[in-house]
Tab-separated table of C-alpha atoms in Angstrom:
chain	number	residue	atom	x	y	z
A	100	UNK	CA	238.563	113.433	101.832
A	101	UNK	CA	240.312	115.371	99.014
A	102	UNK	CA	243.383	115.776	101.293
A	103	UNK	CA	243.502	112.007	101.771
A	104	UNK	CA	243.429	111.506	98.006
A	105	UNK	CA	246.335	113.964	97.591
A	106	UNK	CA	248.435	112.069	100.183
A	107	UNK	CA	247.699	108.774	98.453
A	108	UNK	CA	248.814	110.153	95.112
A	109	UNK	CA	252.057	111.560	96.617
A	110	UNK	CA	252.665	108.209	98.368
A	111	UNK	CA	252.873	106.328	95.093
A	112	UNK	CA	255.092	108.935	93.398
A	113	UNK	CA	258.915	108.857	93.514
A	114	UNK	CA	260.428	110.965	96.267
A	115	UNK	CA	261.800	113.542	93.861
A	116	UNK	CA	258.375	114.013	92.273
A	117	UNK	CA	256.350	113.884	95.458
A	118	UNK	CA	257.874	117.131	96.691
A	119	UNK	CA	258.150	118.744	93.284
A	120	UNK	CA	256.407	122.110	93.141
A	121	UNK	CA	255.577	121.627	89.476
A	122	UNK	CA	253.228	118.790	90.480
A	123	UNK	CA	250.939	121.116	92.426
A	124	UNK	CA	248.809	122.200	89.417
A	125	UNK	CA	248.180	118.534	88.616
A	126	UNK	CA	247.188	117.725	92.186
A	127	UNK	CA	244.996	120.827	92.330
A	128	UNK	CA	243.199	119.739	89.142
A	129	UNK	CA	242.621	116.270	90.585
A	130	UNK	CA	241.347	117.850	93.786
A	131	UNK	CA	238.871	120.059	91.905
A	132	UNK	CA	237.766	117.144	89.786
A	133	UNK	CA	237.128	115.080	92.889
A	134	UNK	CA	235.202	117.958	94.450
A	135	UNK	CA	233.028	118.219	91.343
A	136	UNK	CA	232.410	114.476	91.305
A	137	UNK	CA	231.577	114.502	95.013
A	138	UNK	CA	229.125	117.371	94.552
A	139	UNK	CA	227.505	115.570	91.639
A	140	UNK	CA	227.274	112.399	93.690
A	141	UNK	CA	225.677	114.299	96.572
A	142	UNK	CA	223.254	115.914	94.164
A	143	UNK	CA	222.439	112.490	92.712
A	144	UNK	CA	221.833	111.136	96.201
A	145	UNK	CA	219.617	114.118	96.968
A	146	UNK	CA	217.721	113.675	93.716
A	147	UNK	CA	217.255	109.995	94.423
A	148	UNK	CA	216.049	110.807	97.925
A	149	UNK	CA	213.555	113.360	96.577
A	150	UNK	CA	212.425	110.978	93.855
A	151	UNK	CA	212.015	108.254	96.418
A	152	UNK	CA	209.878	110.519	98.615
A	153	UNK	CA	207.809	111.653	95.647
A	154	UNK	CA	207.421	108.060	94.538
A	155	UNK	CA	206.276	107.114	98.034
A	156	UNK	CA	203.751	109.961	98.061
A	157	UNK	CA	202.594	109.045	94.566
A	158	UNK	CA	202.217	105.408	95.558
A	159	UNK	CA	200.317	106.472	98.659
A	160	UNK	CA	197.966	108.585	96.528
A	161	UNK	CA	197.513	105.710	94.095
A	162	UNK	CA	196.605	103.408	96.964
A	163	UNK	CA	194.118	105.977	98.289
A	164	UNK	CA	192.605	106.504	94.832
A	165	UNK	CA	192.393	102.765	94.306
A	166	UNK	CA	190.659	102.406	97.661
A	167	UNK	CA	188.261	105.248	96.822
A	168	UNK	CA	187.469	103.698	93.441
A	169	UNK	CA	186.814	100.366	95.101
A	170	UNK	CA	184.478	102.068	97.572
A	171	UNK	CA	182.655	103.696	94.648
A	172	UNK	CA	182.349	100.321	92.932
A	173	UNK	CA	181.051	98.751	96.131
A	174	UNK	CA	178.566	101.600	96.547
A	175	UNK	CA	177.382	101.216	92.958
A	176	UNK	CA	176.909	97.494	93.501
A	177	UNK	CA	174.846	98.239	96.600
A	178	UNK	CA	172.780	100.773	94.637
A	179	UNK	CA	172.173	98.234	91.885
A	180	UNK	CA	171.260	95.610	94.451
A	181	UNK	CA	168.979	97.969	96.438
A	182	UNK	CA	167.200	99.027	93.248
A	183	UNK	CA	166.837	95.346	92.358
A	184	UNK	CA	168.166	96.007	88.872
A	185	UNK	CA	169.042	93.139	86.609
A	186	UNK	CA	172.831	92.782	86.629
A	187	UNK	CA	174.707	91.711	83.515
A	188	UNK	CA	176.106	88.659	85.301
A	189	UNK	CA	174.751	86.198	87.799
A	190	UNK	CA	177.591	86.826	90.194
A	191	UNK	CA	178.227	90.119	91.909
A	192	UNK	CA	181.940	90.341	91.138
A	193	UNK	CA	181.763	93.040	88.493
A	194	UNK	CA	185.017	94.590	87.329
A	195	UNK	CA	185.371	98.232	86.402
A	196	UNK	CA	184.841	97.768	82.650
A	197	UNK	CA	181.773	95.567	83.093
A	198	UNK	CA	180.276	97.976	85.599
A	199	UNK	CA	181.019	100.958	83.353
A	200	UNK	CA	179.337	99.225	80.397
A	201	UNK	CA	176.385	98.318	82.571
A	202	UNK	CA	176.046	101.885	83.852
A	203	UNK	CA	176.278	103.131	80.266
A	204	UNK	CA	173.370	100.860	79.304
A	205	UNK	CA	171.351	102.080	82.295
A	206	UNK	CA	172.181	105.692	81.436
A	207	UNK	CA	170.994	105.176	77.855
A	208	UNK	CA	167.756	103.652	79.146
A	209	UNK	CA	167.268	106.579	81.546
A	210	UNK	CA	167.883	109.050	78.716
A	211	UNK	CA	165.315	107.216	76.634
A	212	UNK	CA	162.787	107.376	79.480
A	213	UNK	CA	163.555	111.078	79.997
A	214	UNK	CA	162.994	111.787	76.310
A	215	UNK	CA	159.672	109.952	76.488
A	216	UNK	CA	158.732	111.978	79.568
A	217	UNK	CA	159.634	115.239	77.812
A	218	UNK	CA	157.513	114.221	74.826
A	219	UNK	CA	154.640	113.365	77.155
A	220	UNK	CA	155.007	116.661	79.039
A	221	UNK	CA	154.965	118.635	75.789
A	222	UNK	CA	151.867	116.733	74.741
A	223	UNK	CA	150.230	117.493	78.094
A	224	UNK	CA	151.204	121.159	77.834
A	225	UNK	CA	149.608	121.334	74.392
A	226	UNK	CA	146.478	119.610	75.672
A	227	UNK	CA	146.334	121.926	78.689
A	228	UNK	CA	146.634	124.928	76.392
A	229	UNK	CA	143.853	123.543	74.185
A	230	UNK	CA	141.736	122.880	77.290
A	231	UNK	CA	142.355	126.409	78.571
A	232	UNK	CA	141.426	127.945	75.221
A	233	UNK	CA	138.377	125.709	75.027
A	234	UNK	CA	137.321	126.722	78.542
A	235	UNK	CA	137.573	130.406	77.604
A	236	UNK	CA	135.603	129.828	74.424
A	237	UNK	CA	132.872	127.789	76.149
A	238	UNK	CA	132.722	130.343	78.955
A	239	UNK	CA	132.173	133.151	76.475
A	240	UNK	CA	129.632	131.169	74.426
A	241	UNK	CA	127.656	130.168	77.521
A	242	UNK	CA	127.727	133.494	79.325
A	243	UNK	CA	126.515	135.529	76.365
A	244	UNK	CA	123.041	133.922	76.232
A	245	UNK	CA	122.862	133.949	80.036
A	246	UNK	CA	123.425	137.697	80.050
A	247	UNK	CA	120.800	138.136	77.359
A	248	UNK	CA	118.234	136.095	79.306
A	249	UNK	CA	119.045	137.966	82.506
A	250	UNK	CA	118.648	141.331	80.780
A	251	UNK	CA	115.367	140.287	79.188
A	252	UNK	CA	113.860	139.018	82.452
A	253	UNK	CA	114.840	142.158	84.353
A	254	UNK	CA	113.355	144.237	81.547
A	255	UNK	CA	110.068	142.324	81.894
A	256	UNK	CA	110.011	142.886	85.665
A	257	UNK	CA	110.624	146.622	85.234
A	258	UNK	CA	108.234	147.161	82.343
A	259	UNK	CA	105.438	144.916	83.548
A	260	UNK	CA	104.919	145.642	87.242
A	261	UNK	CA	101.335	144.402	86.918
A	262	UNK	CA	102.498	140.810	86.438
A	263	UNK	CA	100.956	138.257	88.745
A	264	UNK	CA	102.915	137.510	91.903
A	265	UNK	CA	103.291	133.870	90.885
A	266	UNK	CA	104.764	134.934	87.559
A	267	UNK	CA	107.212	137.203	89.373
A	268	UNK	CA	108.219	134.295	91.607
A	269	UNK	CA	108.953	132.186	88.541
A	270	UNK	CA	111.051	134.952	87.021
A	271	UNK	CA	112.899	135.409	90.320
A	272	UNK	CA	113.569	131.657	90.417
A	273	UNK	CA	114.916	131.783	86.857
A	274	UNK	CA	117.201	134.699	87.785
A	275	UNK	CA	118.534	132.789	90.787
A	276	UNK	CA	119.324	129.807	88.585
A	277	UNK	CA	121.005	132.092	86.079
A	278	UNK	CA	123.244	133.371	88.874
A	279	UNK	CA	124.081	129.791	89.834
A	280	UNK	CA	124.867	128.962	86.213
A	281	UNK	CA	127.085	132.046	85.958
A	282	UNK	CA	128.918	131.057	89.151
A	283	UNK	CA	129.349	127.514	87.827
A	284	UNK	CA	130.803	128.742	84.532
A	285	UNK	CA	133.203	131.070	86.371
A	286	UNK	CA	134.228	128.203	88.636
A	287	UNK	CA	134.929	125.875	85.714
A	288	UNK	CA	136.932	128.604	84.010
A	289	UNK	CA	138.963	129.302	87.163
A	290	UNK	CA	139.646	125.609	87.752
A	291	UNK	CA	140.645	124.783	84.171
A	292	UNK	CA	142.914	127.807	83.766
A	293	UNK	CA	144.875	127.396	87.003
A	294	UNK	CA	148.510	127.263	85.942
A	295	UNK	CA	151.379	127.102	88.413
A	296	UNK	CA	153.715	128.802	85.917
A	297	UNK	CA	151.506	131.888	86.060
A	298	UNK	CA	151.519	132.110	89.858
A	299	UNK	CA	153.058	135.323	91.109
A	300	UNK	CA	155.651	135.476	93.862
A	301	UNK	CA	155.109	138.457	96.112
A	302	UNK	CA	155.085	139.383	99.770
A	303	UNK	CA	151.568	138.983	101.176
A	304	UNK	CA	150.473	140.625	104.421
A	305	UNK	CA	147.737	138.243	105.548
A	306	UNK	CA	146.385	140.762	108.065
A	307	UNK	CA	145.697	143.177	105.212
A	308	UNK	CA	144.418	140.438	102.898
A	309	UNK	CA	141.907	139.128	105.468
A	310	UNK	CA	140.758	142.645	106.336
A	311	UNK	CA	140.083	143.390	102.679
A	312	UNK	CA	138.407	140.006	102.242
A	313	UNK	CA	135.937	140.597	105.084
A	314	UNK	CA	134.992	143.902	103.448
A	315	UNK	CA	134.051	142.355	100.087
A	316	UNK	CA	132.484	139.069	101.189
A	317	UNK	CA	128.951	139.129	102.599
A	318	UNK	CA	128.828	137.969	106.222
A	319	UNK	CA	125.308	137.803	107.711
A	320	UNK	CA	124.709	139.722	110.925
A	321	UNK	CA	124.059	136.579	112.956
A	322	UNK	CA	127.562	135.254	112.212
A	323	UNK	CA	130.562	136.432	114.247
A	324	UNK	CA	133.943	136.275	112.525
A	325	UNK	CA	137.017	136.072	114.782
A	326	UNK	CA	140.374	136.853	113.166
A	327	UNK	CA	143.556	137.484	115.209
A	328	UNK	CA	145.609	140.556	114.325
A	329	UNK	CA	149.019	138.892	114.297
A	330	UNK	CA	148.866	136.866	111.081
A	331	UNK	CA	152.231	136.256	109.382
A	332	UNK	CA	153.592	137.589	106.123
A	333	UNK	CA	153.924	134.900	103.455
A	334	UNK	CA	155.165	134.635	99.867
A	335	UNK	CA	152.924	133.658	96.977
A	336	UNK	CA	150.308	134.804	94.502
A	337	UNK	CA	147.938	137.251	96.202
A	338	UNK	CA	144.925	136.339	94.054
A	339	UNK	CA	145.373	132.591	94.598
A	340	UNK	CA	145.963	132.894	98.345
A	341	UNK	CA	142.851	135.056	98.610
A	342	UNK	CA	140.916	132.375	96.712
A	343	UNK	CA	141.890	129.806	99.333
A	344	UNK	CA	140.640	131.862	102.279
A	345	UNK	CA	137.593	133.205	100.436
A	346	UNK	CA	136.330	129.824	99.206
A	347	UNK	CA	136.737	128.117	102.590
A	348	UNK	CA	135.233	131.118	104.402
A	349	UNK	CA	132.267	131.182	102.006
A	350	UNK	CA	131.809	127.462	102.558
A	351	UNK	CA	131.744	128.064	106.329
A	352	UNK	CA	129.197	130.902	106.019
A	353	UNK	CA	126.907	128.755	103.867
A	354	UNK	CA	127.038	125.914	106.393
A	355	UNK	CA	125.722	127.952	109.349
A	356	UNK	CA	121.985	127.753	109.913
A	357	UNK	CA	122.013	128.501	113.647
A	358	UNK	CA	120.776	131.749	115.164
A	359	UNK	CA	124.274	132.535	116.405
A	360	UNK	CA	127.024	131.567	114.024
A	361	UNK	CA	130.745	131.636	114.781
A	362	UNK	CA	133.736	131.400	112.444
A	363	UNK	CA	137.324	131.449	113.726
A	364	UNK	CA	140.364	131.898	111.482
A	365	UNK	CA	143.685	130.998	113.104
A	366	UNK	CA	147.195	129.759	112.335
A	367	UNK	CA	150.165	127.920	113.867
A	368	UNK	CA	153.851	128.447	113.180
A	369	UNK	CA	155.386	125.107	112.202
A	370	UNK	CA	159.050	124.476	111.420
A	371	UNK	CA	158.936	124.693	107.619
A	372	UNK	CA	155.385	125.822	106.934
A	373	UNK	CA	152.377	127.758	108.203
A	374	UNK	CA	149.316	125.793	109.306
A	375	UNK	CA	146.035	127.692	108.945
A	376	UNK	CA	142.585	126.740	110.204
A	377	UNK	CA	139.050	128.002	109.548
A	378	UNK	CA	136.520	126.710	112.068
A	379	UNK	CA	132.730	127.099	111.971
A	380	UNK	CA	129.777	125.905	114.061
A	381	UNK	CA	127.703	124.903	111.038
A	382	UNK	CA	125.830	121.705	110.318
A	383	UNK	CA	129.004	119.656	109.822
A	384	UNK	CA	130.102	117.213	107.142
A	385	UNK	CA	129.632	113.416	107.238
A	386	UNK	CA	132.954	111.589	107.439
A	387	UNK	CA	132.301	109.562	104.279
A	388	UNK	CA	132.265	112.849	102.336
A	389	UNK	CA	135.605	114.174	103.612
A	390	UNK	CA	137.487	113.210	100.432
A	391	UNK	CA	134.546	113.713	98.107
A	392	UNK	CA	134.187	117.445	98.707
A	393	UNK	CA	137.655	118.188	97.288
A	394	UNK	CA	136.764	116.671	93.893
A	395	UNK	CA	135.375	118.939	91.197
A	396	UNK	CA	131.561	119.048	90.864
A	397	UNK	CA	131.195	117.148	94.152
A	398	UNK	CA	129.256	118.792	96.960
A	399	UNK	CA	127.645	117.987	100.283
A	400	UNK	CA	124.279	116.312	99.899
A	401	UNK	CA	122.360	118.957	101.870
A	402	UNK	CA	124.003	121.953	100.143
A	403	UNK	CA	122.058	122.431	96.914
A	404	UNK	CA	123.298	126.008	96.429
A	405	UNK	CA	126.942	124.984	96.072
A	406	UNK	CA	128.594	124.598	92.659
A	407	UNK	CA	130.968	121.846	93.764
A	408	UNK	CA	134.001	123.733	92.473
A	409	UNK	CA	135.160	126.071	95.267
A	410	UNK	CA	136.960	123.500	97.418
A	411	UNK	CA	138.405	121.711	94.380
A	412	UNK	CA	140.006	125.025	93.362
A	413	UNK	CA	141.345	125.425	96.906
A	414	UNK	CA	142.915	121.970	96.826
A	415	UNK	CA	144.432	122.535	93.398
A	416	UNK	CA	146.071	125.792	94.523
A	417	UNK	CA	147.384	124.208	97.732
A	418	UNK	CA	148.724	121.254	95.718
A	419	UNK	CA	150.598	123.714	93.504
A	420	UNK	CA	152.268	125.087	96.648
A	421	UNK	CA	153.016	121.503	97.792
A	422	UNK	CA	150.853	122.030	100.858
A	423	UNK	CA	148.164	119.857	102.416
A	424	UNK	CA	144.485	120.322	103.201
A	425	UNK	CA	142.276	118.261	105.490
A	426	UNK	CA	139.304	118.685	107.789
A	427	UNK	CA	137.711	117.634	111.048
A	428	UNK	CA	133.956	117.716	111.431
A	429	UNK	CA	131.055	116.631	113.638
A	430	UNK	CA	127.460	116.705	112.501
A	431	UNK	CA	125.468	119.575	114.014
A	432	UNK	CA	128.616	120.870	115.757
A	433	UNK	CA	130.743	122.276	112.989
A	434	UNK	CA	133.751	121.835	110.733
A	435	UNK	CA	137.390	122.887	110.838
A	436	UNK	CA	139.402	123.082	107.627
A	437	UNK	CA	143.192	122.911	107.978
A	438	UNK	CA	145.706	123.721	105.255
A	439	UNK	CA	149.434	124.357	105.065
A	440	UNK	CA	151.529	126.750	102.995
A	441	UNK	CA	155.347	126.861	102.807
A	442	UNK	CA	157.318	129.609	104.511
């Protein structure tokens, strides 16, 4: 193209100048200038092409972002509608600013509710702490005179062996009631001081735990206890898990009045939790008392020896672990307690 320009320039020059060697520097300068202009023009075209591509990409991104924002707005409208919240306008055509203001108002209300909840929780924590301290104090104040009475009665029995048999029976009855009172106080203390925050988190070998439990709990000779040897390892607080098994097992032992008693402890491996069962062939529980027995101080009508606290403690512990407890029972045939614990 530069050669064409040189010919055109020579064409319009006089013949004597067209072939003049002294004109070559001028033509060379024009040629270089044209080259520079052509390169700049090509660069400008390239820059415009790049800018056009970038602009296209940017526009594409803007369209995608706009679409995404519209989807978010639509989703928020659906959320508001599904929650049946009162919208700031009667129509549903909320623009971004209106929706943002509305969400700000809802956020402020939620923050207010959260602050109220935190205040309530702190109040409950303080009350729970007061209740726990009160339970310890009452426990100490009640158990001290019980111990004194127990000591005094045993002293009388040892020092006065010549007491009438009827008098000894009365003293024995008093001692039995003192034991019941002591168990009741311990139960109330255990129930009122259960605190999930204090639960330990350790590996528990249930085979070992159940073996140790059967060594410390009294099982009459006429009762057979069947426990498989392949129980799983779980995670939790050893003392609390032992309380669950011990209280249900003790409840099963107390319910058996037959000459040959049988208690079976078993488990099933579920997807996200372990399901345990403790089955006995005791006198059974009436269906109308199924829910009642898990409430504190409630007990089966025909079980006068019970404190009415053991199963309520069991339920409270299982609730802390977000498990479930239920039972199946037939009168004169027996009862099966089921409960779940997370893996």
